[in-house]
Amino acid sequence: MVHAILAPMSVLIPVVLGTGRKERQSEKVAHFAHTTISSKGGVVSEFVDVRDYLSSPFTVPSWEEHSEASKWRKIAQEASGFIFVVPEYNRSFPGEFKLLFDSAFKEYANKPVVLIGVSSGKYGGVRAIQHLLPVLHAASMHVLGTTVATPDVGTFSSGEVDAKYVEFLNTITETLIKNIIK
Ligand SMILES: Cc1cc2nc3c(=O)[nH]c(=O)nc-3n(C[C@H](O)[C@H](O)[C@H](O)COP(=O)(O)O)c2cc1C
C-alpha cells in the first residue's frame, strides 16, 4: 500500500496598510504585523499598500474592469484571511481604505479578519475600528472579536515594541490562523 505524503499547504493572509498619507506612522505597525504573521508556519503574507491601488480617485465598484482593482480582487480571492491596519482619522478610518475595499466584494465573504487600529493618541484607533465593523459585516466578513489597538504610534519602534503588544499580536494572529486551518 502506498501512502501519499501530502505537502502542507500555505494559506495567504495579506496585511493591508490602510492609509496613503505622506508621513503615515501606521506603516511601521503594518510592517510589524506583516513580519509577525509571516513568521508563522503555513502562512504566506502579502503586504498590500493602498498607495499602489489609488490611480482612480473615484470608487471602482466590484463589477467594473480596472487593472489595479483586478490585482486586489485576485489577492482577496486567494486570501484565506486578512489583517487590516487602519489609523483613526476624525474618529473613523481613511477614505483610501474604503476605495480599496469597495473595489471587491464577493472575495471577502466568510473570511476572518483581524483589525489593527492606530493612533497618535491614547485610544489606539478603536473608534476607527468601530466604524469599520458595519462595512466588513456588509461583506459577510468574520471579524475576530478581539482587535489590536496601537496607541502613541509616534513612539512605536518595531525594534523596541512593548512585550505585551508582541504577545498580544502573536496570540491574535495565531487565533486568526486557527480560524482558517481547522
Ligand atoms: C486627517 C487626520 C485626522 C485624524 N483624526 C484623529 C482622530 O480622530 N483620533 C485620533 O486619535 N487621531 C487622529 N489623527 C492622528 C493619527 O492618529 C496619527 O496621524 C497617527 O500617526 C496615525 O495615522 P498615520 O498612519 O496617518 O500617521 C488624525 C490624523 C489625520 C491625518
PDB file of N, CA and C in Angstrom, residues 16 21 30 34 52 63 75-76 84 87 100 105 111 117 134 139-140 145 148 170 173-175 181:
ATOM      1  N   VAL A  16      -3.022  44.642   5.003  1.00  0.00           N
ATOM      2  CA  VAL A  16      -3.338  45.852   4.243  1.00  0.00           C
ATOM      3  C   VAL A  16      -2.992  47.085   5.070  1.00  0.00           C
ATOM      4  N   ARG A  21      -1.299  58.328   3.433  1.00  0.00           N
ATOM      5  CA  ARG A  21      -0.799  59.646   3.868  1.00  0.00           C
ATOM      6  C   ARG A  21       0.724  59.722   3.811  1.00  0.00           C
ATOM      7  N   ALA A  30       2.095  48.267  10.340  1.00  0.00           N
ATOM      8  CA  ALA A  30       1.715  47.298   9.303  1.00  0.00           C
ATOM      9  C   ALA A  30       2.899  46.374   8.975  1.00  0.00           C
ATOM     10  N   HIS A  34       3.084  42.412   9.471  1.00  0.00           N
ATOM     11  CA  HIS A  34       3.458  41.573   8.331  1.00  0.00           C
ATOM     12  C   HIS A  34       4.593  40.618   8.717  1.00  0.00           C
ATOM     13  N   ASP A  52      -0.626  51.750  -3.748  1.00  0.00           N
ATOM     14  CA  ASP A  52      -0.422  51.057  -5.025  1.00  0.00           C
ATOM     15  C   ASP A  52      -1.741  50.792  -5.756  1.00  0.00           C
ATOM     16  N   TRP A  63     -17.822  45.268  -9.768  1.00  0.00           N
ATOM     17  CA  TRP A  63     -18.181  44.686 -11.070  1.00  0.00           C
ATOM     18  C   TRP A  63     -17.506  45.401 -12.237  1.00  0.00           C
ATOM     19  N   ILE A  75      -5.826  38.984  -5.139  1.00  0.00           N
ATOM     20  CA  ILE A  75      -5.241  38.738  -3.814  1.00  0.00           C
ATOM     21  C   ILE A  75      -6.350  38.384  -2.829  1.00  0.00           C
ATOM     22  N   ALA A  76      -7.428  39.175  -2.855  1.00  0.00           N
ATOM     23  CA  ALA A  76      -8.530  38.945  -1.904  1.00  0.00           C
ATOM     24  C   ALA A  76      -9.183  37.585  -2.135  1.00  0.00           C
ATOM     25  N   PHE A  84      -6.155  43.985   8.581  1.00  0.00           N
ATOM     26  CA  PHE A  84      -6.326  45.367   8.122  1.00  0.00           C
ATOM     27  C   PHE A  84      -5.762  46.310   9.179  1.00  0.00           C
ATOM     28  N   PRO A  87      -5.461  53.544  10.575  1.00  0.00           N
ATOM     29  CA  PRO A  87      -5.334  54.641  11.531  1.00  0.00           C
ATOM     30  C   PRO A  87      -6.675  55.349  11.708  1.00  0.00           C
ATOM     31  N   LEU A 100     -10.224  51.113  -1.678  1.00  0.00           N
ATOM     32  CA  LEU A 100      -9.672  49.779  -1.969  1.00  0.00           C
ATOM     33  C   LEU A 100     -10.710  48.709  -1.635  1.00  0.00           C
ATOM     34  N   PHE A 105     -15.815  42.568  -3.557  1.00  0.00           N
ATOM     35  CA  PHE A 105     -16.961  42.311  -2.668  1.00  0.00           C
ATOM     36  C   PHE A 105     -17.080  40.826  -2.319  1.00  0.00           C
ATOM     37  N   LYS A 111     -14.699  35.186   5.308  1.00  0.00           N
ATOM     38  CA  LYS A 111     -13.270  35.089   5.637  1.00  0.00           C
ATOM     39  C   LYS A 111     -12.968  35.871   6.917  1.00  0.00           C
ATOM     40  N   GLY A 117      -6.003  48.869  14.911  1.00  0.00           N
ATOM     41  CA  GLY A 117      -6.206  50.317  14.896  1.00  0.00           C
ATOM     42  C   GLY A 117      -4.915  51.010  15.296  1.00  0.00           C
ATOM     43  N   PRO A 134     -19.411  47.730  10.602  1.00  0.00           N
ATOM     44  CA  PRO A 134     -20.572  47.505   9.724  1.00  0.00           C
ATOM     45  C   PRO A 134     -20.192  47.336   8.248  1.00  0.00           C
ATOM     46  N   ALA A 139     -20.030  42.880   3.952  1.00  0.00           N
ATOM     47  CA  ALA A 139     -19.367  41.973   3.008  1.00  0.00           C
ATOM     48  C   ALA A 139     -19.281  40.557   3.581  1.00  0.00           C
ATOM     49  N   SER A 140     -20.022  40.303   4.659  1.00  0.00           N
ATOM     50  CA  SER A 140     -20.080  38.974   5.304  1.00  0.00           C
ATOM     51  C   SER A 140     -18.719  38.479   5.776  1.00  0.00           C
ATOM     52  N   GLY A 145     -13.312  38.777  17.336  1.00  0.00           N
ATOM     53  CA  GLY A 145     -13.850  39.587  18.431  1.00  0.00           C
ATOM     54  C   GLY A 145     -12.810  40.447  19.109  1.00  0.00           C
ATOM     55  N   VAL A 148      -6.718  44.715  17.820  1.00  0.00           N
ATOM     56  CA  VAL A 148      -5.456  45.238  18.354  1.00  0.00           C
ATOM     57  C   VAL A 148      -5.490  46.762  18.296  1.00  0.00           C
ATOM     58  N   ASN A 170       0.909  38.268  18.649  1.00  0.00           N
ATOM     59  CA  ASN A 170       1.174  36.847  18.398  1.00  0.00           C
ATOM     60  C   ASN A 170      -0.070  36.006  18.644  1.00  0.00           C
ATOM     61  N   THR A 173      -2.816  36.713  15.982  1.00  0.00           N
ATOM     62  CA  THR A 173      -2.523  36.171  14.647  1.00  0.00           C
ATOM     63  C   THR A 173      -2.651  34.641  14.661  1.00  0.00           C
ATOM     64  N   GLU A 174      -2.279  34.051  15.796  1.00  0.00           N
ATOM     65  CA  GLU A 174      -2.445  32.586  15.897  1.00  0.00           C
ATOM     66  C   GLU A 174      -3.931  32.207  15.921  1.00  0.00           C
ATOM     67  N   THR A 175      -4.740  33.027  16.569  1.00  0.00           N
ATOM     68  CA  THR A 175      -6.189  32.786  16.577  1.00  0.00           C
ATOM     69  C   THR A 175      -6.734  32.896  15.148  1.00  0.00           C
ATOM     70  N   ILE A 181      -7.191  27.358   9.534  1.00  0.00           N
ATOM     71  CA  ILE A 181      -6.766  25.949   9.458  1.00  0.00           C
ATOM     72  C   ILE A 181      -7.425  25.216  10.608  1.00  0.00           C
TER      73      ILE A 181
END
